[in-house]
Amino acid sequence: KNLCVSQNADVMFVDSDVILPKDAYKKLVESDKHIIGGMVKHPNEYNVYKRGFGAAPTSLPLERQPITPNTGIHECEAIGFGCILIQNDILRNIEFTNEYHGISYSKGFDLVTCLHLKDAGYNIYAHSDVCPKHYRKVCGVWIDEPPKNA
């Protein structure tokens, strides 16, 4: 974070088990949104959330927000950092933490960070035209099957 801020650079987080579509970065930049992410499956639903008390993986006040791929840009409350672009002016104000309203969460710093950003008045978006492949096994089952020659 500090290096990006000092270089006046935006930052794009991409998990090591996520493969971006060829035009992902271009689509995210051209959206002209300050915080926008691609939709990454985890494990069988996209990692995009709205406020609620549903099936979030961390017991945060979030539930999955069903968004159909290839339907454009949608506002959301939180999105996983498996593929997200955050502009530099917002990076200066981000505190990466696992704590939200005095409760510490063992996982989900990305979702906690989004909640802090929303509470500070920032809008967060999911770009449904950017759906990276997520090559990860959950309970022995691949989320996205890796290519046979990989």
PDB file of C-alpha atoms in Angstrom:
ATOM      1  CA  LYS A   1       0.000   0.000   0.000  1.00  0.00           C
ATOM      2  CA  ASN A   2       2.645   2.538   1.037  1.00  0.00           C
ATOM      3  CA  LEU A   3       4.686   1.978  -2.134  1.00  0.00           C
ATOM      4  CA  CYS A   4       1.625   2.507  -4.343  1.00  0.00           C
ATOM      5  CA  VAL A   5       0.654   5.660  -2.441  1.00  0.00           C
ATOM      6  CA  SER A   6       4.190   7.059  -2.670  1.00  0.00           C
ATOM      7  CA  GLN A   7       4.262   6.418  -6.436  1.00  0.00           C
ATOM      8  CA  ASN A   8       0.764   7.884  -6.890  1.00  0.00           C
ATOM      9  CA  ALA A   9      -0.284   4.552  -8.421  1.00  0.00           C
ATOM     10  CA  ASP A  10      -3.591   2.719  -8.371  1.00  0.00           C
ATOM     11  CA  VAL A  11      -3.450  -0.869  -7.139  1.00  0.00           C
ATOM     12  CA  MET A  12      -4.947  -4.028  -8.533  1.00  0.00           C
ATOM     13  CA  PHE A  13      -5.148  -7.041  -6.265  1.00  0.00           C
ATOM     14  CA  VAL A  14      -5.196 -10.439  -7.991  1.00  0.00           C
ATOM     15  CA  ASP A  15      -5.051 -13.677  -6.009  1.00  0.00           C
ATOM     16  CA  SER A  16      -2.366 -16.136  -7.048  1.00  0.00           C
ATOM     17  CA  ASP A  17      -4.985 -18.777  -7.955  1.00  0.00           C
ATOM     18  CA  VAL A  18      -6.988 -16.385 -10.159  1.00  0.00           C
ATOM     19  CA  ILE A  19      -6.436 -16.085 -13.928  1.00  0.00           C
ATOM     20  CA  LEU A  20      -7.744 -12.869 -15.474  1.00  0.00           C
ATOM     21  CA  PRO A  21      -9.464 -12.657 -18.836  1.00  0.00           C
ATOM     22  CA  LYS A  22      -7.285 -10.886 -21.407  1.00  0.00           C
ATOM     23  CA  ASP A  23      -9.249  -7.615 -21.239  1.00  0.00           C
ATOM     24  CA  ALA A  24      -9.947  -7.556 -17.469  1.00  0.00           C
ATOM     25  CA  TYR A  25      -7.632  -4.689 -16.526  1.00  0.00           C
ATOM     26  CA  LYS A  26      -8.808  -2.559 -19.457  1.00  0.00           C
ATOM     27  CA  LYS A  27     -12.486  -3.062 -18.551  1.00  0.00           C
ATOM     28  CA  LEU A  28     -11.903  -2.218 -14.896  1.00  0.00           C
ATOM     29  CA  VAL A  29      -9.943   0.949 -15.728  1.00  0.00           C
ATOM     30  CA  GLU A  30     -12.405   2.078 -18.386  1.00  0.00           C
ATOM     31  CA  SER A  31     -15.297   1.743 -15.918  1.00  0.00           C
ATOM     32  CA  ASP A  32     -14.021   4.961 -14.306  1.00  0.00           C
ATOM     33  CA  LYS A  33     -15.023   3.656 -10.857  1.00  0.00           C
ATOM     34  CA  HIS A  34     -12.800   4.287  -7.826  1.00  0.00           C
ATOM     35  CA  ILE A  35     -13.312   0.771  -6.416  1.00  0.00           C
ATOM     36  CA  ILE A  36     -14.306  -2.002  -8.811  1.00  0.00           C
ATOM     37  CA  GLY A  37     -13.720  -5.726  -8.880  1.00  0.00           C
ATOM     38  CA  GLY A  38     -14.216  -8.658 -11.172  1.00  0.00           C
ATOM     39  CA  MET A  39     -16.542 -11.440 -10.071  1.00  0.00           C
ATOM     40  CA  VAL A  40     -14.548 -14.396  -8.748  1.00  0.00           C
ATOM     41  CA  LYS A  41     -16.313 -17.649  -7.799  1.00  0.00           C
ATOM     42  CA  HIS A  42     -15.827 -18.856  -4.247  1.00  0.00           C
ATOM     43  CA  PRO A  43     -16.675 -21.723  -4.004  1.00  0.00           C
ATOM     44  CA  ASN A  44     -19.686 -21.931  -6.340  1.00  0.00           C
ATOM     45  CA  GLU A  45     -21.111 -18.402  -6.100  1.00  0.00           C
ATOM     46  CA  TYR A  46     -19.531 -15.099  -7.057  1.00  0.00           C
ATOM     47  CA  ASN A  47     -17.740 -13.273  -4.250  1.00  0.00           C
ATOM     48  CA  VAL A  48     -20.054 -10.212  -4.328  1.00  0.00           C
ATOM     49  CA  TYR A  49     -22.099  -9.167  -1.301  1.00  0.00           C
ATOM     50  CA  LYS A  50     -24.962  -6.968  -0.132  1.00  0.00           C
ATOM     51  CA  ARG A  51     -25.897  -6.051   3.460  1.00  0.00           C
ATOM     52  CA  GLY A  52     -27.762  -8.778   5.256  1.00  0.00           C
ATOM     53  CA  PHE A  53     -27.342 -11.660   7.650  1.00  0.00           C
ATOM     54  CA  GLY A  54     -27.106 -14.569   5.264  1.00  0.00           C
ATOM     55  CA  ALA A  55     -24.493 -16.989   4.035  1.00  0.00           C
ATOM     56  CA  ALA A  56     -21.346 -14.866   4.190  1.00  0.00           C
ATOM     57  CA  PRO A  57     -18.271 -16.969   5.015  1.00  0.00           C
ATOM     58  CA  THR A  58     -17.249 -14.797   7.975  1.00  0.00           C
ATOM     59  CA  SER A  59     -20.443 -13.988   9.953  1.00  0.00           C
ATOM     60  CA  LEU A  60     -20.104 -10.361   8.834  1.00  0.00           C
ATOM     61  CA  PRO A  61     -23.384  -8.500   8.189  1.00  0.00           C
ATOM     62  CA  LEU A  62     -23.312  -9.571   4.533  1.00  0.00           C
ATOM     63  CA  GLU A  63     -24.990 -12.059   2.238  1.00  0.00           C
ATOM     64  CA  ARG A  64     -24.262 -13.054  -1.356  1.00  0.00           C
ATOM     65  CA  GLN A  65     -25.596 -10.663  -3.985  1.00  0.00           C
ATOM     66  CA  PRO A  66     -26.717 -12.678  -7.001  1.00  0.00           C
ATOM     67  CA  ILE A  67     -25.444 -11.041 -10.181  1.00  0.00           C
ATOM     68  CA  THR A  68     -25.596 -12.653 -13.603  1.00  0.00           C
ATOM     69  CA  PRO A  69     -22.323 -12.561 -15.588  1.00  0.00           C
ATOM     70  CA  ASN A  70     -22.143 -10.212 -18.590  1.00  0.00           C
ATOM     71  CA  THR A  71     -24.756  -7.758 -17.300  1.00  0.00           C
ATOM     72  CA  GLY A  72     -22.470  -4.761 -16.801  1.00  0.00           C
ATOM     73  CA  ILE A  73     -21.520  -2.892 -13.648  1.00  0.00           C
ATOM     74  CA  HIS A  74     -23.423  -3.297 -10.366  1.00  0.00           C
ATOM     75  CA  GLU A  75     -23.046  -1.483  -7.063  1.00  0.00           C
ATOM     76  CA  CYS A  76     -22.452  -3.755  -4.076  1.00  0.00           C
ATOM     77  CA  GLU A  77     -21.571  -3.543  -0.387  1.00  0.00           C
ATOM     78  CA  ALA A  78     -18.467  -5.709  -0.579  1.00  0.00           C
ATOM     79  CA  ILE A  79     -16.455  -7.745  -3.048  1.00  0.00           C
ATOM     80  CA  GLY A  80     -13.608 -10.181  -2.561  1.00  0.00           C
ATOM     81  CA  PHE A  81     -10.128  -8.902  -3.367  1.00  0.00           C
ATOM     82  CA  GLY A  82      -9.368 -11.820  -5.744  1.00  0.00           C
ATOM     83  CA  CYS A  83      -9.581  -9.271  -8.589  1.00  0.00           C
ATOM     84  CA  ILE A  84     -10.102  -5.643  -7.608  1.00  0.00           C
ATOM     85  CA  LEU A  85      -8.847  -2.243  -8.741  1.00  0.00           C
ATOM     86  CA  ILE A  86      -8.607   0.553  -6.154  1.00  0.00           C
ATOM     87  CA  GLN A  87      -7.644   4.073  -7.168  1.00  0.00           C
ATOM     88  CA  ASN A  88      -4.778   5.791  -5.401  1.00  0.00           C
ATOM     89  CA  ASP A  89      -6.811   8.551  -3.746  1.00  0.00           C
ATOM     90  CA  ILE A  90      -8.742   5.887  -1.823  1.00  0.00           C
ATOM     91  CA  LEU A  91      -5.643   3.816  -1.019  1.00  0.00           C
ATOM     92  CA  ARG A  92      -4.396   6.705   1.101  1.00  0.00           C
ATOM     93  CA  ASN A  93      -7.400   6.255   3.411  1.00  0.00           C
ATOM     94  CA  ILE A  94      -7.607   2.453   3.606  1.00  0.00           C
ATOM     95  CA  GLU A  95      -6.749   0.618   6.779  1.00  0.00           C
ATOM     96  CA  PHE A  96      -6.410  -3.094   6.081  1.00  0.00           C
ATOM     97  CA  THR A  97      -7.814  -4.758   9.163  1.00  0.00           C
ATOM     98  CA  ASN A  98      -9.753  -7.830  10.271  1.00  0.00           C
ATOM     99  CA  GLU A  99     -11.744  -5.829  12.839  1.00  0.00           C
ATOM    100  CA  TYR A 100     -15.195  -4.381  12.288  1.00  0.00           C
ATOM    101  CA  HIS A 101     -17.154  -2.644  15.067  1.00  0.00           C
ATOM    102  CA  GLY A 102     -14.909  -4.148  17.720  1.00  0.00           C
ATOM    103  CA  ILE A 103     -15.187  -7.726  16.461  1.00  0.00           C
ATOM    104  CA  SER A 104     -12.100  -9.415  15.050  1.00  0.00           C
ATOM    105  CA  TYR A 105     -12.632 -11.795  12.122  1.00  0.00           C
ATOM    106  CA  SER A 106     -10.163 -14.616  11.429  1.00  0.00           C
ATOM    107  CA  LYS A 107     -10.679 -14.331   7.656  1.00  0.00           C
ATOM    108  CA  GLY A 108     -12.225 -11.871   5.275  1.00  0.00           C
ATOM    109  CA  PHE A 109      -9.987  -8.788   5.571  1.00  0.00           C
ATOM    110  CA  ASP A 110     -11.160  -7.864   2.076  1.00  0.00           C
ATOM    111  CA  LEU A 111     -14.816  -7.862   3.092  1.00  0.00           C
ATOM    112  CA  VAL A 112     -14.059  -6.007   6.340  1.00  0.00           C
ATOM    113  CA  THR A 113     -12.107  -3.394   4.354  1.00  0.00           C
ATOM    114  CA  CYS A 114     -15.089  -2.972   2.003  1.00  0.00           C
ATOM    115  CA  LEU A 115     -17.432  -2.429   4.948  1.00  0.00           C
ATOM    116  CA  HIS A 116     -15.109   0.266   6.317  1.00  0.00           C
ATOM    117  CA  LEU A 117     -14.996   1.899   2.875  1.00  0.00           C
ATOM    118  CA  LYS A 118     -18.791   1.834   2.556  1.00  0.00           C
ATOM    119  CA  ASP A 119     -19.151   3.287   6.065  1.00  0.00           C
ATOM    120  CA  ALA A 120     -16.789   6.095   4.965  1.00  0.00           C
ATOM    121  CA  GLY A 121     -19.090   6.875   2.023  1.00  0.00           C
ATOM    122  CA  TYR A 122     -17.265   5.163  -0.851  1.00  0.00           C
ATOM    123  CA  ASN A 123     -19.141   3.218  -3.532  1.00  0.00           C
ATOM    124  CA  ILE A 124     -17.990  -0.270  -4.470  1.00  0.00           C
ATOM    125  CA  TYR A 125     -18.793  -1.958  -7.763  1.00  0.00           C
ATOM    126  CA  ALA A 126     -18.711  -5.421  -9.317  1.00  0.00           C
ATOM    127  CA  HIS A 127     -18.006  -5.668 -13.050  1.00  0.00           C
ATOM    128  CA  SER A 128     -19.974  -8.674 -14.235  1.00  0.00           C
ATOM    129  CA  ASP A 129     -18.196  -8.639 -17.613  1.00  0.00           C
ATOM    130  CA  VAL A 130     -14.954  -9.511 -15.772  1.00  0.00           C
ATOM    131  CA  CYS A 131     -15.236 -13.089 -14.472  1.00  0.00           C
ATOM    132  CA  PRO A 132     -11.756 -14.504 -13.865  1.00  0.00           C
ATOM    133  CA  LYS A 133     -11.129 -18.225 -13.543  1.00  0.00           C
ATOM    134  CA  HIS A 134     -10.470 -19.352  -9.960  1.00  0.00           C
ATOM    135  CA  TYR A 135      -8.246 -22.425  -9.938  1.00  0.00           C
ATOM    136  CA  ARG A 136      -8.768 -23.641  -6.400  1.00  0.00           C
ATOM    137  CA  LYS A 137     -10.050 -26.785  -4.765  1.00  0.00           C
ATOM    138  CA  VAL A 138     -12.728 -26.521  -2.077  1.00  0.00           C
ATOM    139  CA  CYS A 139     -13.522 -29.777  -0.289  1.00  0.00           C
ATOM    140  CA  GLY A 140     -11.648 -31.637  -3.037  1.00  0.00           C
ATOM    141  CA  VAL A 141     -13.670 -30.104  -5.881  1.00  0.00           C
ATOM    142  CA  TRP A 142     -12.260 -27.574  -8.347  1.00  0.00           C
ATOM    143  CA  ILE A 143     -14.056 -24.199  -8.474  1.00  0.00           C
ATOM    144  CA  ASP A 144     -12.926 -23.821 -12.085  1.00  0.00           C
ATOM    145  CA  GLU A 145     -11.297 -26.878 -13.659  1.00  0.00           C
ATOM    146  CA  PRO A 146      -7.705 -26.067 -14.699  1.00  0.00           C
ATOM    147  CA  PRO A 147      -6.748 -26.720 -18.319  1.00  0.00           C
ATOM    148  CA  LYS A 148      -5.552 -30.291 -18.914  1.00  0.00           C
ATOM    149  CA  ASN A 149      -2.176 -29.127 -20.270  1.00  0.00           C
ATOM    150  CA  ALA A 150      -1.446 -26.743 -17.345  1.00  0.00           C
TER     151      ALA A 150
END
